[in-house]
Tab-separated table of C-alpha atoms and ligand atoms in Angstrom:
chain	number	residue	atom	x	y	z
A	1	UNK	CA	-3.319	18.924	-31.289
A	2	UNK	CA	-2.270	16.380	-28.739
A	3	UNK	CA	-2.653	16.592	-24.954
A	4	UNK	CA	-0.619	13.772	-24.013
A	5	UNK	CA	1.684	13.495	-21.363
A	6	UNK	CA	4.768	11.288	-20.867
A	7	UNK	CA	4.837	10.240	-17.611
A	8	UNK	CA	7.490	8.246	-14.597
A	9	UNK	CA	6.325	6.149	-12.857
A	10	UNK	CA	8.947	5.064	-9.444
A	11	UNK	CA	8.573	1.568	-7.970
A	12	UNK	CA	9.024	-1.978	-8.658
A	13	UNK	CA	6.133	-3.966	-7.252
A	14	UNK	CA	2.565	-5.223	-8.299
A	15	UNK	CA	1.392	-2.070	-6.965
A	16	UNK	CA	3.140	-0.216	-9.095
A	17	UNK	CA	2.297	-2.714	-12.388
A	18	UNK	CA	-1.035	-1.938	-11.502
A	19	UNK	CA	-0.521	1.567	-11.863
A	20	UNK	CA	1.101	1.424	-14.726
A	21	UNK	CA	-1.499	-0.666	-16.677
A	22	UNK	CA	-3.908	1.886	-15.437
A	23	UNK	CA	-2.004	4.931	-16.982
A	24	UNK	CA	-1.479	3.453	-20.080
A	25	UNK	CA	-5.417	2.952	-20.863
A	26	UNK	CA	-5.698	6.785	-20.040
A	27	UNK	CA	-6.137	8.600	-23.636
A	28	UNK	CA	-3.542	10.645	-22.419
A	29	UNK	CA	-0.736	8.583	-21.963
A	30	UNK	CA	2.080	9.599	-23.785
A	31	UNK	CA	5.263	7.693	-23.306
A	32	UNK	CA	5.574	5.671	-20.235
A	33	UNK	CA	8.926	5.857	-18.321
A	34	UNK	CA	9.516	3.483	-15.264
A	35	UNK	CA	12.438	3.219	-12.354
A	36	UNK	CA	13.385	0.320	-11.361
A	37	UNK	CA	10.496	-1.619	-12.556
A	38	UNK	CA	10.123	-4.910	-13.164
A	39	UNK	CA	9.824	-7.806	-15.533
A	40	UNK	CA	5.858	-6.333	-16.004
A	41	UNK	CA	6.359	-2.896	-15.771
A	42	UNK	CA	9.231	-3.252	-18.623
A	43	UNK	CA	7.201	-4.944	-20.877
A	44	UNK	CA	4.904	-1.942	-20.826
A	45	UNK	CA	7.398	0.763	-20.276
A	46	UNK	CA	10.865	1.876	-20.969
A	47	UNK	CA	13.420	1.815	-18.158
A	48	UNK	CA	14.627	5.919	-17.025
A	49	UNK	CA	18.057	5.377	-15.978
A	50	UNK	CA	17.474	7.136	-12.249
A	51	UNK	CA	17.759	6.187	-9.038
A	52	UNK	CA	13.760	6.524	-7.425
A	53	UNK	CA	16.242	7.221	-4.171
A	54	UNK	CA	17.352	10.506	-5.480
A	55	UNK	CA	15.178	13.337	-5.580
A	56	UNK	CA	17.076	15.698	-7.309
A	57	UNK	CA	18.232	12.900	-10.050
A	58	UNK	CA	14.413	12.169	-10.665
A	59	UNK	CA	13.384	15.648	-11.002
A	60	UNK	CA	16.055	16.892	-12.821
A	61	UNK	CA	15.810	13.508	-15.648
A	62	UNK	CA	12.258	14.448	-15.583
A	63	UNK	CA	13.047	18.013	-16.562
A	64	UNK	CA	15.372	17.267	-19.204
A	65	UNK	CA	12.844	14.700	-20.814
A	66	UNK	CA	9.851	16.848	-21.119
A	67	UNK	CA	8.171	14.707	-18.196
A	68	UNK	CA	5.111	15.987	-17.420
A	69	UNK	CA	3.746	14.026	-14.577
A	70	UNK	CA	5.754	11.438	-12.231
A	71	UNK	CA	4.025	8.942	-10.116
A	72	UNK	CA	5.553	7.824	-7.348
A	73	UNK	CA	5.043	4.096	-5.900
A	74	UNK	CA	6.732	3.679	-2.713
A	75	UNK	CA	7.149	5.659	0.739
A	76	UNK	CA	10.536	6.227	1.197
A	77	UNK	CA	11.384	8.742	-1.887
A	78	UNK	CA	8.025	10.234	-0.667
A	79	UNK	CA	9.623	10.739	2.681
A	80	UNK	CA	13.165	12.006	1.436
A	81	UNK	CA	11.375	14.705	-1.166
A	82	UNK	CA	11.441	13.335	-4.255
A	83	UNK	CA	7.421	15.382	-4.629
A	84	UNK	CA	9.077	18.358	-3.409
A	85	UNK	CA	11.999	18.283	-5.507
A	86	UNK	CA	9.697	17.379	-8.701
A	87	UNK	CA	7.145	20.211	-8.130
A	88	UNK	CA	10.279	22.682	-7.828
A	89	UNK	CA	10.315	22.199	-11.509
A	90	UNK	CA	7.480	23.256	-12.390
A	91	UNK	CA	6.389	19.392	-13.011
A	92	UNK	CA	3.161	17.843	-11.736
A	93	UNK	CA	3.638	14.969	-9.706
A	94	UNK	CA	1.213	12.169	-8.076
A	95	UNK	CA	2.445	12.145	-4.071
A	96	UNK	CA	2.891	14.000	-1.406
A	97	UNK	CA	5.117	16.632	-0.394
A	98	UNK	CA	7.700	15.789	2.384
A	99	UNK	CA	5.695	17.545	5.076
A	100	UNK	CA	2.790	15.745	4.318
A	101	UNK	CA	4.644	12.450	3.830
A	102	UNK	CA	5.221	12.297	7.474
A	103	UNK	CA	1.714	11.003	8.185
A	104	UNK	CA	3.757	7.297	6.977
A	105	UNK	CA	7.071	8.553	7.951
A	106	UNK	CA	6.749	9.415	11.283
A	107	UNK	CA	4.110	7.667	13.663
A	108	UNK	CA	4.098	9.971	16.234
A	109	UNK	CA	3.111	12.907	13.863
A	110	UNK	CA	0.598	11.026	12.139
A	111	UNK	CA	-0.860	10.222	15.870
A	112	UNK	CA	-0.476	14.088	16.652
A	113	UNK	CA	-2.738	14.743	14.050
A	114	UNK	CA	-4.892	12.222	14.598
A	115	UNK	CA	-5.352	13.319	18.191
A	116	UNK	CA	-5.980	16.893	16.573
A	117	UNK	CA	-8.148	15.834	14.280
A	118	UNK	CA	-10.193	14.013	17.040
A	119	UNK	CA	-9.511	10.445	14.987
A	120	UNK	CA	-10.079	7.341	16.589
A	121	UNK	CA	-6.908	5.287	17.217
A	122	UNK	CA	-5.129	3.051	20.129
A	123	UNK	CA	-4.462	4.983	22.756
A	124	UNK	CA	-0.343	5.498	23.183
A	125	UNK	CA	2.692	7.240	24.223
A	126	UNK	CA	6.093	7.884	22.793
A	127	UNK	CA	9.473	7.398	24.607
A	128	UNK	CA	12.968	8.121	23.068
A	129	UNK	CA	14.835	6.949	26.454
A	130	UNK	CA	14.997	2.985	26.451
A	131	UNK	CA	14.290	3.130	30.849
A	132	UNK	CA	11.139	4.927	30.124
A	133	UNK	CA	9.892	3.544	27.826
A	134	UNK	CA	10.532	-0.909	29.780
A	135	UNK	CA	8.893	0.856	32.731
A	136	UNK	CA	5.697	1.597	31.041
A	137	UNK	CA	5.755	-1.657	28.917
A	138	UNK	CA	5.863	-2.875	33.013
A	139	UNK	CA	3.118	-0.978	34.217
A	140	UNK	CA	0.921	-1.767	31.218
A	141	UNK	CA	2.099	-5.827	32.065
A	142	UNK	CA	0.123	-7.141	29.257
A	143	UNK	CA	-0.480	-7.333	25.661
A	144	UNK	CA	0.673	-4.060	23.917
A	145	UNK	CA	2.005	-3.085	20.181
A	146	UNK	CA	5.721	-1.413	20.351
A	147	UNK	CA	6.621	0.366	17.021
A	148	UNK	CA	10.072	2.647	15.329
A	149	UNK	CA	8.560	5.614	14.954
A	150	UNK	CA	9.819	6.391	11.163
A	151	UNK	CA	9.572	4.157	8.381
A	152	UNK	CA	11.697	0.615	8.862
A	153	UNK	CA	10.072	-1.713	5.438
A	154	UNK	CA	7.178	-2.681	6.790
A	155	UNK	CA	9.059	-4.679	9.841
A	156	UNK	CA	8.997	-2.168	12.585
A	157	UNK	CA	5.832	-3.467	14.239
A	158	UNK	CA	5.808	-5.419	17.144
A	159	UNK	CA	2.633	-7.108	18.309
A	160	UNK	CA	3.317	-8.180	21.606
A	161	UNK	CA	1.220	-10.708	23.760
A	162	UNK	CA	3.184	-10.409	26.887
A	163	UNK	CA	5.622	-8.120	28.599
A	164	UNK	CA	8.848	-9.995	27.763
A	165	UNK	CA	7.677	-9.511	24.370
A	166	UNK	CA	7.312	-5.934	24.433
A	167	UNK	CA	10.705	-5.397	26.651
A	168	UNK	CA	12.548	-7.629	23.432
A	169	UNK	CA	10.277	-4.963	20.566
A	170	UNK	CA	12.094	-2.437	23.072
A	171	UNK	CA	15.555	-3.717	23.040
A	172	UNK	CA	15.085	-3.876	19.284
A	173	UNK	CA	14.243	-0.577	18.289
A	174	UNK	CA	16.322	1.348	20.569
A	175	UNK	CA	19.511	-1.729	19.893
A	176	UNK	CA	19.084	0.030	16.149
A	177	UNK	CA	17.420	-3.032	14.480
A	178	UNK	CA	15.297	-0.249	12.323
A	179	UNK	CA	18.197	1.826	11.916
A	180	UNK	CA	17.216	5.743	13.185
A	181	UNK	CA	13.502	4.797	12.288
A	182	UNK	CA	14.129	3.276	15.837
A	183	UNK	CA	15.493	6.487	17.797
A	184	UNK	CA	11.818	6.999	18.869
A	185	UNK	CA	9.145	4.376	20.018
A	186	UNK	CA	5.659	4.609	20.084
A	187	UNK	CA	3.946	2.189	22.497
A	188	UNK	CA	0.128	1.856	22.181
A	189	UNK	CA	-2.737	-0.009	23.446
A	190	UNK	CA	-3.989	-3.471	21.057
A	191	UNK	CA	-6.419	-3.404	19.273
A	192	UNK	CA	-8.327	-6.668	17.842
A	193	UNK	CA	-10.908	-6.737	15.462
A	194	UNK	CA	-10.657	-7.868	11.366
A	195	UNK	CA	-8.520	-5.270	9.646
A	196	UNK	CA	-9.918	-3.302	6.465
A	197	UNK	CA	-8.121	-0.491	4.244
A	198	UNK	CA	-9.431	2.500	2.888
A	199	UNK	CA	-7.154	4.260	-0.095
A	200	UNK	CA	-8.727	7.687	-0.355
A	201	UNK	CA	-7.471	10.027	-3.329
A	202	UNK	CA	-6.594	14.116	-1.904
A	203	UNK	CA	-5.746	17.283	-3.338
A	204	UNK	CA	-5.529	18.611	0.081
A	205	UNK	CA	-9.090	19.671	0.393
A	206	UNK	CA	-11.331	17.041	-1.522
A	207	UNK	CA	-11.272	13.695	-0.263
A	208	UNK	CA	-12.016	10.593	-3.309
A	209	UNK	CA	-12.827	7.197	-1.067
A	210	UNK	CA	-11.492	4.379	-3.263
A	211	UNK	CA	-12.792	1.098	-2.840
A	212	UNK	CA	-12.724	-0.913	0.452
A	213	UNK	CA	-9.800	-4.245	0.787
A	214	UNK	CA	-8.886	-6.742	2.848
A	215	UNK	CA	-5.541	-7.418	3.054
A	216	UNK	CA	-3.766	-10.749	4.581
A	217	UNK	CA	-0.638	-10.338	6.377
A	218	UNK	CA	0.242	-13.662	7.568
A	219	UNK	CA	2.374	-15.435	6.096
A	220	UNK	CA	-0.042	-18.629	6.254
A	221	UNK	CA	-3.382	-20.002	6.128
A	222	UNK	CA	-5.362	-19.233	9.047
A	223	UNK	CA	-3.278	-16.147	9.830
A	224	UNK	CA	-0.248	-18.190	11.067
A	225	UNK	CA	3.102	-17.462	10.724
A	226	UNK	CA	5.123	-14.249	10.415
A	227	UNK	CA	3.982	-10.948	9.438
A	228	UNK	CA	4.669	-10.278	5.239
A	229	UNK	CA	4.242	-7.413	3.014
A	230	UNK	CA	0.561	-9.228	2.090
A	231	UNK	CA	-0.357	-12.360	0.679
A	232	UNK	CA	-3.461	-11.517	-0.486
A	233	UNK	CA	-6.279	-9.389	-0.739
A	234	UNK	CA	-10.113	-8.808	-1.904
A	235	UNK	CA	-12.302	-6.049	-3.009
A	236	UNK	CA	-14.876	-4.664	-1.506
A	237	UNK	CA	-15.090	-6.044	1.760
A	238	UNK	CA	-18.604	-6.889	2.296
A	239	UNK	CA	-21.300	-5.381	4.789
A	240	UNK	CA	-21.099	-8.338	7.095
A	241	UNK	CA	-17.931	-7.354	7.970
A	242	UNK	CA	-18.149	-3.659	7.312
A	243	UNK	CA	-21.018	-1.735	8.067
A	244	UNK	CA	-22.258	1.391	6.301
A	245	UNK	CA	-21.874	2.883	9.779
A	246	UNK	CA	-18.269	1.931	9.714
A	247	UNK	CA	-17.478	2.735	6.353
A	248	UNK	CA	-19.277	6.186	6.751
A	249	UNK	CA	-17.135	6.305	9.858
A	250	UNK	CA	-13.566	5.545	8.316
A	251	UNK	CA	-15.035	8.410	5.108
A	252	UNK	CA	-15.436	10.843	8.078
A	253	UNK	CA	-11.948	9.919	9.449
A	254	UNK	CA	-10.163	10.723	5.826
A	255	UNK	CA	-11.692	13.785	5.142
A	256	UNK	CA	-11.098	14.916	8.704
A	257	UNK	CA	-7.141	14.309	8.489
A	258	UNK	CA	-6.781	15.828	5.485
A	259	UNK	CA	-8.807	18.529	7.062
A	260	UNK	CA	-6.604	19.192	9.888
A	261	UNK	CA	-3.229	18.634	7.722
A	262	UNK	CA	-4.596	21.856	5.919
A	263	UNK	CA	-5.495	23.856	8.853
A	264	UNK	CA	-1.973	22.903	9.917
A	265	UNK	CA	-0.839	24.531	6.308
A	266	UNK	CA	0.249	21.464	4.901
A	267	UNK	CA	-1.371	20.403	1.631
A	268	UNK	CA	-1.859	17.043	1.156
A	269	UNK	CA	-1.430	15.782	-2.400
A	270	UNK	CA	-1.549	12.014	-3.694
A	271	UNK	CA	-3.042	8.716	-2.104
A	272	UNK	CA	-3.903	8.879	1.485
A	273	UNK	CA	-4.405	5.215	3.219
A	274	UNK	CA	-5.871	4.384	6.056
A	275	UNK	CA	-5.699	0.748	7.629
A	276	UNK	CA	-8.571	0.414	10.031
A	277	UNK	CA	-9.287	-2.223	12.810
A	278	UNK	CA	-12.959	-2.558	13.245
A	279	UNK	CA	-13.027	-3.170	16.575
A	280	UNK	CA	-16.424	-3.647	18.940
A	281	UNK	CA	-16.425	0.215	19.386
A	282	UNK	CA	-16.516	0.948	16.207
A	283	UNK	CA	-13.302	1.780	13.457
A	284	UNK	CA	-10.421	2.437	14.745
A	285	UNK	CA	-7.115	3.538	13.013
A	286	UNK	CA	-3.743	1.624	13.220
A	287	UNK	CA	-1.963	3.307	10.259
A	288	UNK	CA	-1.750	5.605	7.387
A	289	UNK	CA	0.238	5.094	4.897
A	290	UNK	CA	1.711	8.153	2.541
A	291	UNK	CA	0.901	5.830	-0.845
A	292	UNK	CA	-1.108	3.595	-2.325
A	293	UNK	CA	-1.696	0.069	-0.397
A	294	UNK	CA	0.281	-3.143	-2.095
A	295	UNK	CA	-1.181	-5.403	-2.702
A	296	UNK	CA	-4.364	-3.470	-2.114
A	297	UNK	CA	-4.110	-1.407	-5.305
A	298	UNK	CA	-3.935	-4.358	-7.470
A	299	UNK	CA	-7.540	-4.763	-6.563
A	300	UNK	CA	-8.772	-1.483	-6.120
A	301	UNK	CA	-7.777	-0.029	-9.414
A	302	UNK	CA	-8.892	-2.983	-12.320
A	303	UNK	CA	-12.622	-2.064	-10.440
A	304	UNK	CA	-12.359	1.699	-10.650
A	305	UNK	CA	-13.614	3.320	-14.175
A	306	UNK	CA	-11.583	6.548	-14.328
A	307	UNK	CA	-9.132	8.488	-16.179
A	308	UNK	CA	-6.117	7.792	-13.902
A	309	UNK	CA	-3.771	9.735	-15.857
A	310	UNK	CA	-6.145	13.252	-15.208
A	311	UNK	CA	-7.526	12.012	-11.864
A	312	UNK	CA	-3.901	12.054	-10.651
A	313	UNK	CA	-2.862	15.689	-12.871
A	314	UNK	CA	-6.265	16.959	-10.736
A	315	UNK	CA	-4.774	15.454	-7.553
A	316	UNK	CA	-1.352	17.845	-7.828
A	317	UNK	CA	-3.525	20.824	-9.432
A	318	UNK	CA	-6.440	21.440	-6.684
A	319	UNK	CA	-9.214	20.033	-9.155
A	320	UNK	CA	-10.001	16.866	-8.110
A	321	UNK	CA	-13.566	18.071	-6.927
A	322	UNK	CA	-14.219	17.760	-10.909
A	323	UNK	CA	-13.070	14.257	-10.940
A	324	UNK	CA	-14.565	11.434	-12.594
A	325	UNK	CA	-14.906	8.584	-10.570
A	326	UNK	CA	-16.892	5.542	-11.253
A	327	UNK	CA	-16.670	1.747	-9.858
A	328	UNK	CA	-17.537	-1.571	-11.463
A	329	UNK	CA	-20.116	-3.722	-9.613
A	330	UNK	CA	-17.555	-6.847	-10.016
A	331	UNK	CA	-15.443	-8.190	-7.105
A	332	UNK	CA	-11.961	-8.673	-7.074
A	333	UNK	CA	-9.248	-11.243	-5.270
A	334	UNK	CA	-5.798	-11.374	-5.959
A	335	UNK	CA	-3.365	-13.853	-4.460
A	336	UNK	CA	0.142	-13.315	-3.824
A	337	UNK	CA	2.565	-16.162	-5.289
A	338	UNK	CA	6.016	-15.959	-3.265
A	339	UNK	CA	9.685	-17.639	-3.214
A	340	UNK	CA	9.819	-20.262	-0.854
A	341	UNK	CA	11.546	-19.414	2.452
A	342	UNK	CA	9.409	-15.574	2.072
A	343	UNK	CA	9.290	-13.088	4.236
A	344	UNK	CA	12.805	-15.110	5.501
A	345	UNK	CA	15.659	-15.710	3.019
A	346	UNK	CA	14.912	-17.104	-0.620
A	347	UNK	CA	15.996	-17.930	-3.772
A	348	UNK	CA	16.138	-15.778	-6.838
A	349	UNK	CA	16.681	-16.526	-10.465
A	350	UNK	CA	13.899	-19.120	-11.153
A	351	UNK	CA	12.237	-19.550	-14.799
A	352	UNK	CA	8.323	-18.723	-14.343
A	353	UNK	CA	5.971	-21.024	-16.954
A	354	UNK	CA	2.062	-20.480	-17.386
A	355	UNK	CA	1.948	-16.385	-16.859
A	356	UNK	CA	0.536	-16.305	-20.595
A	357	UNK	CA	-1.858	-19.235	-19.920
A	358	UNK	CA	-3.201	-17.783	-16.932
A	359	UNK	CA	-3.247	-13.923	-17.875
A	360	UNK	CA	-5.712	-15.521	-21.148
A	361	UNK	CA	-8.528	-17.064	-18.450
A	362	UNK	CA	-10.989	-14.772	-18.402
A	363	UNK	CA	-11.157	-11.848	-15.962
A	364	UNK	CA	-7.736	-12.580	-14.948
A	365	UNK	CA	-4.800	-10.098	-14.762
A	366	UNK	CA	-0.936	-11.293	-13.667
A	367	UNK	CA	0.570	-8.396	-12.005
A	368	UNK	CA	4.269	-8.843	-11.767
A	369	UNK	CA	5.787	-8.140	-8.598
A	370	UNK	CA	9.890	-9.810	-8.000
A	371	UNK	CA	10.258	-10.462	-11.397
A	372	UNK	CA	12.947	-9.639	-14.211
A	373	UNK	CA	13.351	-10.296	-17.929
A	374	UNK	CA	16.313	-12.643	-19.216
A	375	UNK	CA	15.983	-12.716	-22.670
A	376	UNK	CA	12.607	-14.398	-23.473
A	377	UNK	CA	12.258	-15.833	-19.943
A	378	UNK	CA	10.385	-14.257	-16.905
A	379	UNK	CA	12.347	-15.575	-13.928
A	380	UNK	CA	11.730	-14.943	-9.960
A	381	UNK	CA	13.562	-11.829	-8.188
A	382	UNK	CA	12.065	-10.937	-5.224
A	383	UNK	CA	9.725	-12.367	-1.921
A	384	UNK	CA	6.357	-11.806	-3.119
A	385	UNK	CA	6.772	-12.809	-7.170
A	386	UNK	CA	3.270	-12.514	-8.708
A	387	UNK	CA	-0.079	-10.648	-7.885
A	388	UNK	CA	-2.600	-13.531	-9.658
A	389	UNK	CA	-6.042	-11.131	-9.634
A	390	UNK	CA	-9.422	-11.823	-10.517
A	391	UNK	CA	-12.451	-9.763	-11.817
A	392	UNK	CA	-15.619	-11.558	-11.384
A	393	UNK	CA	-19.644	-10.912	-11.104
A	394	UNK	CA	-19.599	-12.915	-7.602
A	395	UNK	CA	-16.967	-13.400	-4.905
A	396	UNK	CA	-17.014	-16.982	-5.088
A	397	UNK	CA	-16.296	-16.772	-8.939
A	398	UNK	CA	-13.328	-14.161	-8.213
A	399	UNK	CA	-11.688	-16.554	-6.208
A	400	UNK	CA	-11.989	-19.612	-8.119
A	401	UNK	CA	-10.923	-17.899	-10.885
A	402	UNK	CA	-7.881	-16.931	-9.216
A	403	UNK	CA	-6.811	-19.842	-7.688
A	404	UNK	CA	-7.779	-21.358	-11.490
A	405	UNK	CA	-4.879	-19.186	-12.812
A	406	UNK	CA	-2.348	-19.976	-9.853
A	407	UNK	CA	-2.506	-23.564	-11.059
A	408	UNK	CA	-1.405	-22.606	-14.433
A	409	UNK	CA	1.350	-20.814	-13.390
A	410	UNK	CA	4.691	-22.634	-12.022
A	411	UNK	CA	8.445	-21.838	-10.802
A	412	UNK	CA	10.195	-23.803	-8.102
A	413	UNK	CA	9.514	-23.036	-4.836
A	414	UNK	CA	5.954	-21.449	-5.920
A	415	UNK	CA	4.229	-20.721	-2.234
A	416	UNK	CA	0.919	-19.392	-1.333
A	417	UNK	CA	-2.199	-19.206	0.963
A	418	UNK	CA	-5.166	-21.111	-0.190
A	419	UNK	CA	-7.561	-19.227	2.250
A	420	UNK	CA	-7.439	-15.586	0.821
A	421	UNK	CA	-10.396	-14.192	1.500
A	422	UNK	CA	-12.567	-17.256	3.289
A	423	UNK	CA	-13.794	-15.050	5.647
A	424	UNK	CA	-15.689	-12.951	2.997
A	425	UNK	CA	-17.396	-15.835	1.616
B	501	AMP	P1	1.153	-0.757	11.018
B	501	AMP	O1	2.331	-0.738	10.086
B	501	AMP	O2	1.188	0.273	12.059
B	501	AMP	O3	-0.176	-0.890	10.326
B	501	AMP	O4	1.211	-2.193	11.686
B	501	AMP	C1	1.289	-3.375	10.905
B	501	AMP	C2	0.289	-4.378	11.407
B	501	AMP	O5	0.472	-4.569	12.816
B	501	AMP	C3	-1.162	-3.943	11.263
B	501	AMP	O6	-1.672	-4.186	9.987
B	501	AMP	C4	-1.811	-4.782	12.331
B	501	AMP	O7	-1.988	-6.111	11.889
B	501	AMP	C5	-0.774	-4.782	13.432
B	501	AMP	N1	-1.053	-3.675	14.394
B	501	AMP	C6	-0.598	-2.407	14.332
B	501	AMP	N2	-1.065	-1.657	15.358
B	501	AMP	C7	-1.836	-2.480	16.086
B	501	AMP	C8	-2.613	-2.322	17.286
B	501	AMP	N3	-2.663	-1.155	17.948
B	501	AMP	N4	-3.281	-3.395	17.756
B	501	AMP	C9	-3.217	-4.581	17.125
B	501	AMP	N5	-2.517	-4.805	15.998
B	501	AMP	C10	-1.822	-3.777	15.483
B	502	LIG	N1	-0.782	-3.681	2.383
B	502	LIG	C1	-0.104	-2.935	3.369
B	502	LIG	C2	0.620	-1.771	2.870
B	502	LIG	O1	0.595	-1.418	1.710
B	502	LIG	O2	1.263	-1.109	3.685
């Protein structure tokens, strides 16, 4: 008798690559369906001809194709249902519900429940009239971090260093630059500190810490330049830069939210992450995010010895207290390899050479991020291109050995930082 499962998987990025490599060691992969996907993922995967931006499309091809567990990648189906929808037939899925979706979609509800749950975050308030909300920008008259309350790609943070900074976040969001996700602004104190993310796994009451990252959001070396998606990232972050004091404190903060979420009567189901400033009082939250990190997850997971495929079935079923989770003692680094001209405009279309040189270095895994196939060429289709990652004994190793492999690998207009993860060192 077999217990596999076919499974789709929505999403397009390294992230979700990652995933899917994951799933498919599970002994219980069955068929592996992805939407979109990408030049990676379809190497590994056949393509499900649905939109991830349809809930009822998803659920329903899921139905129809004796699906029996869909993982879902990204934020915004999260946000429109597509869990909801899914579970309505009966099918397992890896994700949360609407509802519980709202801790990414909505930053004044995830700061409701963090004031609940007694979290600790930047202080803030919420305006959705334009006049109120310049004359407290005014009155704070200094540095201050303006946001669109619902989800707006990763662009709807403002860090502002000086008022006229904070009035022009202001005059953005409520001048519909984020679209409706800019109807309501939160305004909140900044924070400084180095940043560190903490994926935790949920089935609404147990709480699974995942590894600790570091992401990189500049767009440069030495943290210049404009904010991207992430150009970079490491795993664990070390104790000189995260204590167990912290660490125990951003644990405490997980299990707490998904604590109050179900006290509220709203189950939490999938990846919970937090991103964390560790400031001088101590871990503070900037953000959770309904989904796993990207490009955190394409360090997290190569370290993390589980069964993903019935980690994530015990995640939708209320089991995951039986779950079997294990980590390697290796670290990880993966650099991001972008189109020139990224996070701005860019060329797409561009032939990729070395990604089977480089994926045969040892420890060394090329997640695919904006790519697509064209007949037996890999060519460029997207910002961020390639995830280059690493699996070492030693940091130092990881990181050579990625940068080793970014060598190998060439298409025009090939951009990247050289300083991913210096500060760990
Ligand atoms: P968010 O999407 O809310 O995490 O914001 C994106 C990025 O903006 C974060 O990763 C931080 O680098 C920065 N950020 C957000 N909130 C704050 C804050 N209160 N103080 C300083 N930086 C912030
Ligand atoms: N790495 C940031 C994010 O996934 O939102």
């Amino acid at each position: 008798m077999t217990n596999k499962i076919d499974i789709l998987l929505l999403g397009a990025g390294g992230r979700e690559h990652a995933l899917l490599v994951k799933l498919a060691e599970s002994p219980r992969a069955g068929k592996l369906y992805v939407t979109p996907g990408n030049g990676g993922m379809l190497q590994l995967a056949e393509s499900a001809p649905v939109s991830q931006d349809s809930p009822q499309e998803v659920a329903t091809w899921a139905a129809e194709n004796g699906i029996g567990l869909v993982v879902v990648g990204p934020e915004a189906p999260l946000v429109e249902g597509v869990a909801d929808a899914v579970r309505a037939k009966g099918i397992a899925c890896f994700g949360p519900n609407a509802d519980a979706a709202q801790m990414e979609g909505s930053k004044e509800f995830a700061k409701q429940v963090m004031a609940r749950a007694n979290v600790p975050t930047a202080a803030y308030r919420s305006f959705t009239d334009r006049a109120a909300a310049e004359a407290y920008v005014r009155e704070l008259a200094g540095p201050c971090v303006v946001k669109a309350d619902g989800l707006a790609a990763g662009k709807g943070v403002i860090v502002a260093a000086t008022t006229e900074e904070a009035l022009d976040g202001v005059a953005q969001c409520f001048g519909g630059a984020f679209g409706a996700a800019g109807e309501t602004v939160v305004i909140e104190e900044m924070l400084d500190g180095p940043e560190c993310s903490l994926l935790a796994l949920t089935d609404g009451t147990t709480v699974v810490p995942l590894a600790t990252s570091q992401d990189h959001k500049r767009a440069y070396d030495g943290d210049k330049g404009p904010n991207t998606g992430g150009m970079g990232v490491y795993s664990p972050v070390p104790e000189h830069l995260v204590s167990p004091d912290d660490l125990a404190t951003m644990t405490d903060v997980m299990n707490r939210v998904v604590a109050q979420l179900k006290a509220d009567g709203i189950v939490y189901s999938g990846c919970l992450y937090g991103g964390f400033m560790l400031t001088a009082e101590g871990p503070k939250v900037l953000e959770f995010n309904a989904r796993f990190g990207d490009p955190e997850t394409q360090v997290v997971l190569p370290r993390m010895h589980a069964d993903l495929v019935e980690v994530f079935l015990a995640c939708d079923n209320g089991t995951l207290d039986a779950a079997d989770v294990a980590w390697d003692d290796d670290w990880a680094v993966s650099v991001v390899l972008a189109s020139a001209g990224y996070p701005g405009s860019y060329e797409s279309g561009k032939v990729i050479t070395g990604l089977e040189k480089a994926s045969a270095q040892p420890g060394i895994t090329v997640y695919h991020a904006g790519t697509k196939l064209d007949g037996g060429n890999v060519l460029t289709a997207g910002g961020r291109v390639l995830d280059v990652t690493a699996v070492a004994p030693t940091f130092a190793e990881a990181r050579s050995r990625a940068y080793a492999a970014c060598d190998l690998i060439d298409f025009e207009g090939k951009q990247f930082r050289t300083d991913i993860g210096a500060r760990a060192l």
